[in-house]
Short mmCIF file of C-alpha atoms and ligand atoms in Angstrom, two decimals:
data_model
loop_
_atom_site.label_atom_id
_atom_site.label_comp_id
_atom_site.label_asym_id
_atom_site.label_seq_id
_atom_site.Cartn_x
_atom_site.Cartn_y
_atom_site.Cartn_z
CA UNK A 1 1.60 -14.14 17.71
CA UNK A 2 5.03 -12.83 17.02
CA UNK A 3 6.15 -9.49 15.99
CA UNK A 4 4.85 -9.64 12.03
CA UNK A 5 4.55 -7.52 9.01
CA UNK A 6 2.13 -7.34 6.32
CA UNK A 7 3.29 -6.88 2.89
CA UNK A 8 1.33 -6.68 -0.20
CA UNK A 9 2.98 -8.76 -2.76
CA UNK A 10 1.26 -7.23 -6.13
CA UNK A 11 0.46 -3.69 -7.17
CA UNK A 12 -1.23 -2.80 -3.87
CA UNK A 13 -4.74 -2.95 -3.10
CA UNK A 14 -4.65 -6.84 -2.06
CA UNK A 15 -6.62 -6.54 1.35
CA UNK A 16 -3.98 -5.55 3.62
CA UNK A 17 -6.61 -3.50 5.39
CA UNK A 18 -8.94 -6.36 5.92
CA UNK A 19 -5.88 -8.64 6.99
CA UNK A 20 -4.55 -6.28 9.57
CA UNK A 21 -8.22 -5.59 11.06
CA UNK A 22 -8.70 -9.66 11.25
CA UNK A 23 -5.23 -10.14 13.43
CA UNK A 24 -5.62 -6.82 15.29
CA UNK A 25 -6.95 -8.68 18.52
CA UNK A 26 -3.22 -10.54 18.63
CA UNK A 27 -1.44 -7.31 18.46
CA UNK A 28 -0.73 -4.31 20.81
CA UNK A 29 0.90 -1.86 18.39
CA UNK A 30 0.57 -0.82 14.71
CA UNK A 31 2.72 0.78 12.85
CA UNK A 32 2.86 2.18 9.19
CA UNK A 33 6.41 2.41 7.99
CA UNK A 34 6.20 4.02 4.42
CA UNK A 35 3.97 5.86 2.07
CA UNK A 36 1.23 8.07 2.94
CA UNK A 37 -2.27 9.11 1.71
CA UNK A 38 -1.57 7.45 -1.39
CA UNK A 39 -2.52 4.14 0.65
CA UNK A 40 -6.50 3.41 1.11
CA UNK A 41 -6.77 0.57 3.44
CA UNK A 42 -10.55 -0.94 3.80
CA UNK A 43 -11.87 -2.52 6.74
CA UNK A 44 -15.48 -3.93 6.94
CA UNK A 45 -17.24 -5.34 9.72
CA UNK A 46 -21.05 -5.48 10.82
CA UNK A 47 -22.56 -2.38 8.96
CA UNK A 48 -19.59 -0.45 9.09
CA UNK A 49 -17.09 0.54 6.58
CA UNK A 50 -13.73 2.45 7.18
CA UNK A 51 -11.21 3.67 4.55
CA UNK A 52 -7.72 4.40 6.18
CA UNK A 53 -5.16 6.47 4.37
CA UNK A 54 -2.64 7.72 6.88
CA UNK A 55 -3.39 5.59 10.24
CA UNK A 56 -2.85 2.24 10.54
CA UNK A 57 -6.00 -0.05 10.22
CA UNK A 58 -5.56 -1.13 14.04
CA UNK A 59 -6.85 2.40 14.82
CA UNK A 60 -10.30 1.33 14.84
CA UNK A 61 -9.75 -1.32 17.69
CA UNK A 62 -10.13 0.20 21.38
CA UNK A 63 -6.94 0.21 23.31
CA UNK A 64 -4.39 -0.48 20.55
CA UNK A 65 -1.24 1.95 20.01
CA UNK A 66 -0.77 3.30 16.64
CA UNK A 67 2.30 4.56 15.23
CA UNK A 68 3.21 6.74 12.03
CA UNK A 69 6.74 5.61 11.36
CA UNK A 70 9.77 7.70 10.06
CA UNK A 71 9.52 6.26 6.60
CA UNK A 72 6.15 7.79 5.88
CA UNK A 73 5.29 11.06 3.77
CA UNK A 74 2.52 12.58 5.64
CA UNK A 75 0.12 15.25 4.58
CA UNK A 76 -0.50 16.91 7.88
CA UNK A 77 -4.01 18.55 6.69
CA UNK A 78 -5.09 15.05 5.45
CA UNK A 79 -3.94 13.74 8.60
CA UNK A 80 -5.93 16.22 10.85
CA UNK A 81 -8.88 15.51 8.51
CA UNK A 82 -8.63 11.78 8.92
CA UNK A 83 -8.25 11.85 12.59
CA UNK A 84 -11.20 14.19 12.87
CA UNK A 85 -13.37 12.22 10.76
CA UNK A 86 -12.73 9.04 12.55
CA UNK A 87 -13.23 10.70 16.05
CA UNK A 88 -16.72 11.65 14.76
CA UNK A 89 -17.42 8.05 13.91
CA UNK A 90 -16.60 7.21 17.75
CA UNK A 91 -13.01 5.98 17.20
CA UNK A 92 -10.69 6.84 20.29
CA UNK A 93 -7.53 8.81 19.40
CA UNK A 94 -6.37 10.20 22.72
CA UNK A 95 -3.05 9.01 23.65
CA UNK A 96 -2.76 6.02 21.54
CA UNK A 97 -1.49 7.94 18.56
CA UNK A 98 2.28 8.66 18.02
CA UNK A 99 3.86 10.00 14.81
CA UNK A 100 7.60 10.33 13.82
CA UNK A 101 9.36 13.71 14.32
CA UNK A 102 11.35 12.12 11.27
CA UNK A 103 8.46 11.71 8.87
CA UNK A 104 8.34 13.90 6.09
CA UNK A 105 6.08 16.30 5.19
CA UNK A 106 3.92 16.30 2.22
CA UNK A 107 3.56 19.96 1.47
CA UNK A 108 0.93 21.38 -0.93
CA UNK A 109 3.34 22.38 -3.23
CA UNK A 110 4.28 19.14 -4.08
CA UNK A 111 0.65 18.12 -4.83
CA UNK A 112 0.91 21.43 -7.56
CA UNK A 113 4.08 20.04 -8.67
CA UNK A 114 2.84 16.54 -9.30
CA UNK A 115 -0.38 17.74 -10.95
CA UNK A 116 1.75 19.69 -13.38
CA UNK A 117 4.04 16.77 -14.22
CA UNK A 118 1.19 14.53 -14.62
CA UNK A 119 -0.48 16.68 -16.98
CA UNK A 120 2.71 16.42 -19.31
CA UNK A 121 3.58 13.81 -21.60
CA UNK A 122 4.65 11.01 -19.90
CA UNK A 123 2.33 10.69 -16.73
CA UNK A 124 2.56 7.80 -14.40
CA UNK A 125 -0.88 7.64 -13.44
CA UNK A 126 -0.01 8.66 -9.58
CA UNK A 127 -2.73 9.29 -6.81
CA UNK A 128 -1.71 13.01 -6.91
CA UNK A 129 -1.09 13.09 -3.09
CA UNK A 130 2.47 14.57 -3.67
CA UNK A 131 4.09 11.39 -2.71
CA UNK A 132 6.62 11.64 -5.15
CA UNK A 133 7.81 14.83 -4.68
CA UNK A 134 7.96 14.74 -0.83
CA UNK A 135 10.48 11.77 -1.27
CA UNK A 136 12.27 13.48 -3.95
CA UNK A 137 13.02 16.51 -1.49
CA UNK A 138 13.61 13.79 1.46
CA UNK A 139 16.41 12.32 -0.75
CA UNK A 140 18.01 15.65 -1.83
CA UNK A 141 18.24 16.84 1.80
CA UNK A 142 15.93 19.74 1.53
CA UNK A 143 12.84 18.16 2.70
CA UNK A 144 10.55 19.21 5.70
CA UNK A 145 9.91 16.76 8.49
CA UNK A 146 7.20 16.72 11.03
CA UNK A 147 9.39 17.89 13.65
CA UNK A 148 10.07 21.06 11.78
CA UNK A 149 6.65 22.18 12.57
CA UNK A 150 7.71 22.99 15.95
CA UNK A 151 10.25 25.39 15.25
CA UNK A 152 8.41 28.31 13.75
CA UNK A 153 11.87 30.42 12.97
CA UNK A 154 13.70 27.79 11.05
CA UNK A 155 10.30 26.29 9.37
CA UNK A 156 9.98 29.37 7.77
CA UNK A 157 13.75 29.51 6.55
CA UNK A 158 13.51 25.97 5.53
CA UNK A 159 10.20 26.68 3.45
CA UNK A 160 11.68 29.50 1.74
CA UNK A 161 14.81 27.21 0.61
CA UNK A 162 12.06 24.71 -1.09
CA UNK A 163 9.85 27.28 -2.53
CA UNK A 164 12.22 29.91 -4.16
CA UNK A 165 13.79 27.46 -6.78
CA UNK A 166 10.40 25.58 -7.02
CA UNK A 167 8.49 28.72 -7.89
CA UNK A 168 11.35 29.38 -10.55
CA UNK A 169 10.52 25.96 -12.00
CA UNK A 170 6.69 26.42 -11.87
CA UNK A 171 6.59 30.16 -13.14
CA UNK A 172 9.21 29.55 -16.05
CA UNK A 173 8.87 26.07 -17.15
CA UNK A 174 5.30 24.97 -15.93
CA UNK A 175 4.09 28.69 -16.79
CA UNK A 176 2.06 28.11 -13.84
CA UNK A 177 1.29 30.57 -10.65
CA UNK A 178 3.76 30.99 -8.10
CA UNK A 179 3.19 29.55 -4.52
CA UNK A 180 3.17 32.33 -1.70
CA UNK A 181 5.42 31.90 1.19
CA UNK A 182 3.51 33.65 3.36
CA UNK A 183 0.41 31.92 2.77
CA UNK A 184 2.10 28.55 2.94
CA UNK A 185 3.92 29.28 6.25
CA UNK A 186 0.84 30.55 7.73
CA UNK A 187 -1.14 27.38 6.90
CA UNK A 188 1.51 25.14 8.34
CA UNK A 189 1.56 27.27 11.51
CA UNK A 190 -2.14 26.78 11.68
CA UNK A 191 -2.11 23.09 12.09
CA UNK A 192 1.18 22.41 13.90
CA UNK A 193 -0.32 23.09 17.37
CA UNK A 194 -2.77 20.27 16.48
CA UNK A 195 0.19 17.94 15.81
CA UNK A 196 2.49 18.91 18.33
CA UNK A 197 1.23 16.31 21.02
CA UNK A 198 1.53 13.45 18.84
CA UNK A 199 5.01 13.80 17.75
CA UNK A 200 7.69 11.61 19.36
CA UNK A 201 10.95 9.60 18.61
CA UNK A 202 9.10 6.54 17.43
CA UNK A 203 12.10 4.54 16.80
CA UNK A 204 12.75 4.37 20.61
CA UNK A 205 9.07 4.11 21.37
CA UNK A 206 8.65 0.85 19.23
CA UNK A 207 12.08 -0.47 20.44
CA UNK A 208 10.78 -0.14 23.77
CA UNK A 209 7.69 -1.58 23.33
CA UNK A 210 9.22 -4.49 21.80
CA UNK A 211 11.73 -4.84 24.84
CA UNK A 212 8.65 -4.86 27.20
CA UNK A 213 7.25 -7.59 25.25
CA UNK A 214 4.37 -5.76 23.42
CA UNK A 215 3.23 -7.33 19.98
CA UNK A 216 3.99 -5.23 17.17
CA UNK A 217 2.32 -5.51 13.78
CA UNK A 218 3.95 -3.49 10.72
CA UNK A 219 1.39 -2.63 8.28
CA UNK A 220 2.53 -2.25 4.77
CA UNK A 221 0.92 -0.08 2.52
CA UNK A 222 1.43 -0.36 -1.42
CA UNK A 223 2.84 -3.40 -2.71
CA UNK A 224 6.23 -5.19 -3.99
CA UNK A 225 5.71 -4.30 -7.54
CA UNK A 226 5.36 -0.59 -6.64
CA UNK A 227 8.52 -0.65 -4.68
CA UNK A 228 10.83 2.16 -5.62
CA UNK A 229 13.83 -0.51 -6.18
CA UNK A 230 12.08 -3.65 -7.03
CA UNK A 231 8.82 -2.42 -8.82
CA UNK A 232 8.27 -2.11 -12.41
CA UNK A 233 10.23 1.33 -12.29
CA UNK A 234 9.26 4.01 -13.17
CA UNK A 235 5.63 3.17 -12.77
CA UNK A 236 6.00 2.60 -9.09
CA UNK A 237 5.58 5.03 -6.03
CA UNK A 238 8.66 6.45 -4.31
CA UNK A 239 9.05 4.37 -1.04
CA UNK A 240 10.36 1.16 -0.16
CA UNK A 241 7.19 -1.10 0.28
CA UNK A 242 9.20 -4.22 0.77
CA UNK A 243 10.66 -5.68 3.93
CA UNK A 244 13.82 -3.55 3.90
CA UNK A 245 11.40 -0.37 4.10
CA UNK A 246 9.38 -1.91 7.20
CA UNK A 247 12.78 -1.91 9.14
CA UNK A 248 14.08 1.40 7.93
CA UNK A 249 10.59 2.91 7.96
CA UNK A 250 10.41 2.14 11.68
CA UNK A 251 13.64 2.23 13.01
CA UNK A 252 13.91 -1.28 14.21
CA UNK A 253 16.25 -4.03 13.69
CA UNK A 254 15.92 -7.28 11.44
CA UNK A 255 15.47 -9.12 14.71
CA UNK A 256 12.36 -7.31 15.57
CA UNK A 257 10.23 -8.88 12.81
CA UNK A 258 9.61 -12.71 13.44
CA UNK A 259 7.08 -13.30 10.76
CA UNK A 260 6.33 -12.01 7.33
CA UNK A 261 2.79 -12.13 6.03
CA UNK A 262 2.34 -11.66 2.39
CA UNK A 263 -1.23 -10.60 1.04
CA UNK A 264 -2.17 -12.05 -2.41
CA UNK A 265 -5.22 -11.17 -4.20
CA UNK A 266 -6.67 -14.24 -5.88
CA UNK A 267 -6.08 -12.40 -9.39
CA UNK A 268 -4.11 -9.43 -10.18
CA UNK A 269 -5.01 -5.67 -10.10
CA UNK A 270 -3.11 -2.44 -10.75
CA UNK A 271 -3.92 1.27 -10.74
CA UNK A 272 -2.28 3.69 -12.86
CA UNK A 273 0.24 3.17 -15.80
CA UNK A 274 2.83 0.71 -16.37
CA UNK A 275 3.59 -2.85 -17.59
CA UNK A 276 0.97 -5.63 -16.58
CA UNK A 277 1.80 -9.03 -18.38
CA UNK A 278 -1.62 -10.67 -17.28
CA UNK A 279 -3.88 -8.06 -18.10
CA UNK A 280 -7.13 -9.02 -19.07
CA UNK A 281 -9.59 -6.97 -21.21
CA UNK A 282 -13.31 -6.39 -21.47
CA UNK A 283 -15.96 -7.94 -21.39
CA UNK A 284 -14.04 -10.33 -18.80
CA UNK A 285 -12.19 -7.54 -16.90
CA UNK A 286 -15.43 -5.59 -16.62
CA UNK A 287 -16.93 -8.58 -15.13
CA UNK A 288 -14.15 -9.19 -12.68
CA UNK A 289 -13.97 -5.46 -11.81
CA UNK A 290 -17.61 -5.33 -10.88
CA UNK A 291 -17.63 -8.41 -9.04
CA UNK A 292 -14.35 -7.72 -6.93
CA UNK A 293 -15.76 -3.96 -6.87
CA UNK A 294 -12.29 -2.69 -7.75
CA UNK A 295 -12.39 0.92 -7.78
CA UNK A 296 -9.39 2.79 -6.07
CA UNK A 297 -10.20 3.32 -2.26
CA UNK A 298 -7.97 6.72 -2.64
CA UNK A 299 -8.91 7.91 -5.94
CA UNK A 300 -11.86 5.98 -7.29
CA UNK A 301 -10.31 5.10 -10.37
CA UNK A 302 -11.38 1.64 -12.02
CA UNK A 303 -8.52 -0.82 -11.25
CA UNK A 304 -6.92 -2.62 -14.21
CA UNK A 305 -7.63 -6.51 -13.96
CA UNK A 306 -5.77 -9.47 -14.65
CA UNK A 307 -5.00 -13.11 -14.01
CA UNK A 308 -2.86 -14.31 -10.99
CA UNK A 309 0.98 -13.95 -12.15
CA UNK A 310 3.24 -16.67 -10.42
CA UNK A 311 6.37 -15.33 -11.98
CA UNK A 312 5.91 -11.92 -10.26
CA UNK A 313 4.56 -13.55 -7.09
CA UNK A 314 7.70 -15.83 -6.80
CA UNK A 315 10.13 -12.65 -6.96
CA UNK A 316 7.95 -10.81 -4.47
CA UNK A 317 7.97 -13.92 -1.95
CA UNK A 318 11.76 -13.99 -2.47
CA UNK A 319 12.55 -10.30 -1.87
CA UNK A 320 10.10 -10.08 1.34
CA UNK A 321 11.21 -13.64 2.82
CA UNK A 322 7.40 -14.09 3.08
CA UNK A 323 6.58 -16.99 5.62
CA UNK A 324 2.84 -17.23 5.08
CA UNK A 325 0.37 -15.80 2.56
CA UNK A 326 -2.98 -14.36 3.08
CA UNK A 327 -5.09 -15.11 0.01
CA UNK A 328 -7.90 -12.55 -0.56
CA UNK A 329 -10.78 -12.13 -2.50
CA UNK A 330 -11.34 -15.80 -3.76
CA UNK A 331 -15.14 -15.27 -3.89
CA UNK A 332 -14.44 -12.92 -6.77
CA UNK A 333 -13.70 -15.81 -9.13
CA UNK A 334 -16.66 -17.99 -7.90
CA UNK A 335 -18.47 -17.58 -11.25
CA UNK A 336 -15.54 -18.30 -13.76
CA UNK A 337 -15.73 -21.51 -15.66
CA UNK A 338 -11.84 -21.60 -16.09
CA UNK A 339 -9.13 -19.75 -14.07
CA UNK A 340 -5.76 -18.90 -15.56
CA UNK A 341 -2.38 -18.59 -13.73
CA UNK A 342 0.58 -17.39 -15.39
CA UNK A 343 3.51 -19.60 -15.10
CA UNK A 344 6.20 -18.00 -17.01
CA UNK A 345 6.70 -15.65 -19.83
CA UNK A 346 7.87 -15.68 -23.39
CA UNK A 347 9.92 -13.07 -24.64
CA UNK A 348 10.52 -13.24 -28.56
CA UNK A 349 10.28 -17.05 -28.41
CA UNK A 350 12.29 -17.48 -25.42
CA UNK A 351 11.10 -18.74 -21.94
CA UNK A 352 11.27 -16.13 -18.95
CA UNK A 353 10.91 -16.95 -15.37
CA UNK A 354 11.87 -13.75 -13.78
CA UNK A 355 11.03 -9.97 -14.04
CA UNK A 356 12.86 -8.01 -16.64
CA UNK A 357 14.21 -4.68 -15.16
CA UNK A 358 13.01 -2.64 -18.14
CA UNK A 359 9.63 -1.88 -18.27
CA UNK A 360 9.82 -1.68 -22.25
CA UNK A 361 10.87 -5.23 -22.06
CA UNK A 362 7.94 -6.21 -19.64
CA UNK A 363 5.53 -4.67 -21.82
CA UNK A 364 6.19 -7.31 -24.52
CA UNK A 365 6.45 -10.43 -22.47
CA UNK A 366 3.86 -13.13 -23.57
CA UNK A 367 2.46 -14.79 -20.39
CA UNK A 368 2.01 -18.72 -20.58
CA UNK A 369 -0.73 -19.86 -18.52
CA UNK A 370 -1.73 -22.74 -16.81
CA UNK A 371 -5.57 -23.11 -16.95
CA UNK A 372 -7.45 -24.59 -13.74
CA UNK A 373 -11.52 -25.45 -13.64
CA UNK A 374 -13.43 -22.84 -11.80
CA UNK A 375 -15.89 -24.02 -9.06
CA UNK A 376 -18.92 -22.27 -10.02
CA UNK A 377 -20.58 -21.88 -6.43
CA UNK A 378 -20.54 -19.32 -3.98
CA UNK A 379 -17.81 -19.55 -1.44
CA UNK A 380 -18.38 -16.69 1.10
CA UNK A 381 -20.21 -18.32 3.52
CA UNK A 382 -17.73 -21.37 3.79
CA UNK A 383 -15.95 -21.71 7.32
CA UNK A 384 -13.42 -24.21 6.68
CA UNK A 385 -10.65 -25.26 3.78
CA UNK A 386 -12.18 -28.75 3.54
CA UNK A 387 -15.62 -27.25 3.05
CA UNK A 388 -14.51 -25.15 -0.37
CA UNK A 389 -15.49 -26.71 -3.51
CA UNK A 390 -12.49 -29.27 -4.58
CA UNK A 391 -11.52 -26.99 -7.59
CA UNK A 392 -10.92 -24.07 -5.15
CA UNK A 393 -8.82 -26.30 -2.95
CA UNK A 394 -7.05 -27.15 -5.89
CA UNK A 395 -6.34 -23.68 -7.04
CA UNK A 396 -5.24 -22.76 -3.49
CA UNK A 397 -2.80 -25.68 -3.64
CA UNK A 398 -1.31 -25.14 -7.02
CA UNK A 399 -0.35 -21.60 -5.76
CA UNK A 400 0.99 -23.20 -2.55
CA UNK A 401 2.98 -25.39 -4.58
CA UNK A 402 4.33 -23.06 -7.08
CA UNK A 403 5.46 -20.48 -4.21
CA UNK A 404 6.69 -22.95 -1.59
CA UNK A 405 4.75 -20.83 0.95
CA UNK A 406 1.61 -21.93 3.28
CA UNK A 407 -1.58 -20.11 2.46
CA UNK A 408 -2.68 -19.71 5.94
CA UNK A 409 -5.77 -17.39 5.41
CA UNK A 410 -8.25 -17.18 2.70
CA UNK A 411 -10.42 -14.64 2.54
CA UNK A 412 -14.02 -15.01 0.74
CA UNK A 413 -15.59 -11.77 1.47
CA UNK A 414 -14.66 -8.03 2.80
CA UNK A 415 -15.99 -8.81 6.16
CA UNK A 416 -14.07 -10.06 8.97
CA UNK A 417 -16.05 -12.92 9.35
CA UNK A 418 -15.65 -13.79 5.88
CA UNK A 419 -11.97 -15.74 6.38
CA UNK A 420 -10.97 -19.35 6.39
CA UNK A 421 -8.11 -19.98 8.82
CA UNK A 422 -5.88 -23.12 8.20
P1 GDP B 1 -5.42 -2.65 0.69
O1 GDP B 1 -4.92 -1.52 0.16
O2 GDP B 1 -4.66 -3.77 0.40
O3 GDP B 1 -5.60 -2.61 1.95
O4 GDP B 1 -6.94 -3.20 -0.28
P2 GDP B 1 -8.04 -1.99 -0.49
O5 GDP B 1 -8.79 -1.76 0.88
O6 GDP B 1 -7.47 -0.92 -1.13
O7 GDP B 1 -8.80 -2.70 -1.36
C1 GDP B 1 -9.17 -4.32 -1.30
C2 GDP B 1 -10.93 -4.16 -1.51
O8 GDP B 1 -11.58 -5.48 -1.23
C3 GDP B 1 -11.67 -3.58 -0.21
O9 GDP B 1 -12.76 -3.06 -1.21
C4 GDP B 1 -11.91 -4.63 0.55
O10 GDP B 1 -13.23 -4.43 1.52
C5 GDP B 1 -12.06 -5.76 -0.46
N1 GDP B 1 -11.85 -7.04 0.18
C6 GDP B 1 -10.72 -7.56 0.85
N2 GDP B 1 -11.26 -8.99 0.88
C7 GDP B 1 -12.16 -9.39 0.21
C8 GDP B 1 -12.48 -10.49 -0.25
O11 GDP B 1 -12.13 -11.47 0.14
N3 GDP B 1 -13.40 -10.48 -0.98
C9 GDP B 1 -13.92 -9.28 -1.45
N4 GDP B 1 -15.11 -9.55 -2.35
N5 GDP B 1 -13.62 -8.20 -1.34
C10 GDP B 1 -12.63 -8.07 -0.49
P1 IMO B 2 -2.47 0.78 -1.06
O1 IMO B 2 -1.74 0.73 0.53
C1 IMO B 2 -2.64 0.69 -5.36
C2 IMO B 2 -0.07 3.67 -7.30
C3 IMO B 2 -0.41 4.71 -8.03
C4 IMO B 2 0.67 4.71 -9.30
C5 IMO B 2 1.68 4.63 -8.37
C6 IMO B 2 2.27 5.98 -8.14
O2 IMO B 2 -3.72 1.18 -1.04
O3 IMO B 2 -2.23 -0.95 -1.48
P2 IMO B 2 1.91 7.59 -6.25
O4 IMO B 2 0.89 8.63 -5.75
O5 IMO B 2 2.49 6.71 -5.12
O6 IMO B 2 3.18 8.45 -6.54
O7 IMO B 2 1.37 6.89 -7.42
O8 IMO B 2 1.42 3.93 -7.47
N1 IMO B 2 -0.32 3.30 -6.09
C7 IMO B 2 -1.15 2.52 -5.56
N2 IMO B 2 -1.77 1.57 -6.32
N3 IMO B 2 -2.65 0.72 -3.87
C8 IMO B 2 -1.85 1.57 -3.42
O9 IMO B 2 -1.81 2.00 -1.88
C9 IMO B 2 -1.18 2.70 -4.09
N4 IMO B 2 -0.47 3.69 -3.71
C10 IMO B 2 0.14 3.91 -4.87
O10 IMO B 2 -1.70 4.25 -8.51
O11 IMO B 2 0.22 3.73 -10.22
MG1 MG B 3 -5.82 0.09 -1.21
#
């Protein structure tokens, strides 16, 4: 298998974790390049169930190298907890995990700031993991990076530079309790020893793995419509979840990625606020949510549910240069008599085939649907495309024709074995 990137083409939770796990045997090195513990990637096999937040899904496979790239926002306390939990479940993390010195540190203060903002009048419905403020400080060039944990003296100076103005804001604007510099500093010092040995220049490391012919899988988090530039701004995350982010966030060139695999759920979900043209409502949304177990892996929030949106998917395919698609959760549609697929929008009577950049306009779009017949039978144990009910085959072919990308994997259940390869 050539070096590949896995990218979600919707609003996250497409099933990226399952697809990475499925392909893991063909790769040597797994790289997370963006986001942080806002991600929740689920892997299920046999009677096992893993929810990964910061570590790539490849970590549960023995003898694989895992890397947290420079584009990530890493909460060191969550990271240590995740490492400990996985170790206690028998996952080997010793010499196979490397973390970029340049990845940004999520400080507890950022979570406090995010909470204060989200309790105001314009919440975005974030995961509360401090992701937005971390990238904000990164881009203001005040942020702390993982490597700063190794320099005790300058760490305190840098922390002070962040905390003084932040405390002013917290105290005077949010009327909340100030954050104590000494406590924050000693908390960070208490964990820096635990992380020291993982920290390296991961860009150089990944590039040398590439030059030795190791196979790399770049594991995307979130999804294209949550990208800070290309998503439904401002109802997005704060990182680049699209192909550009994979390169910048790992420090490799465009020549390093040979294949871009888009993961698409057979319908759509989104967590948090923001426009969602194909959203559906109770009782049908409840039925799909329950059947698909659509509750956030990170926050447990019920996911909003909608029909597949081909306008948004075409946009995502183009932005990322998708070579092939992994279609997940087909089984969740098994009981539906009819399945709707949005092929275009209307805005005040005019047909629209692209995503407006203003969310206010996007919220007013009226989706136009093609209705396809359902198959009304279980698909989970089916092993080949030709054995799928004819209507399910038609549904898949309809998506391929409209997106002009082959659907090479079809997932019909959460477990590894519940997958059809074409
Ligand atoms: P990710 O963030 O893209 O990795 O996706 P999540 O793990 O947050 O959410 C996907 C959920 O769907 C997880 O609970 C998976 O176990 C589950 N899942 C993945 N593929 C399938 C599938 O084909 N069918 C069903 N029923 N569940 C699936
Ligand atoms: P995975 O990798 C689904 C959403 C949040 C919120 C918005 C901003 O599991 O697909 P943030 O905490 O990032 O500032 O929140 O982005 N969001 C996700 N939704 N899956 C994710 O990750 C998400 N990561 C962030 O719900 O709407
Ligand atoms: Mg998820």
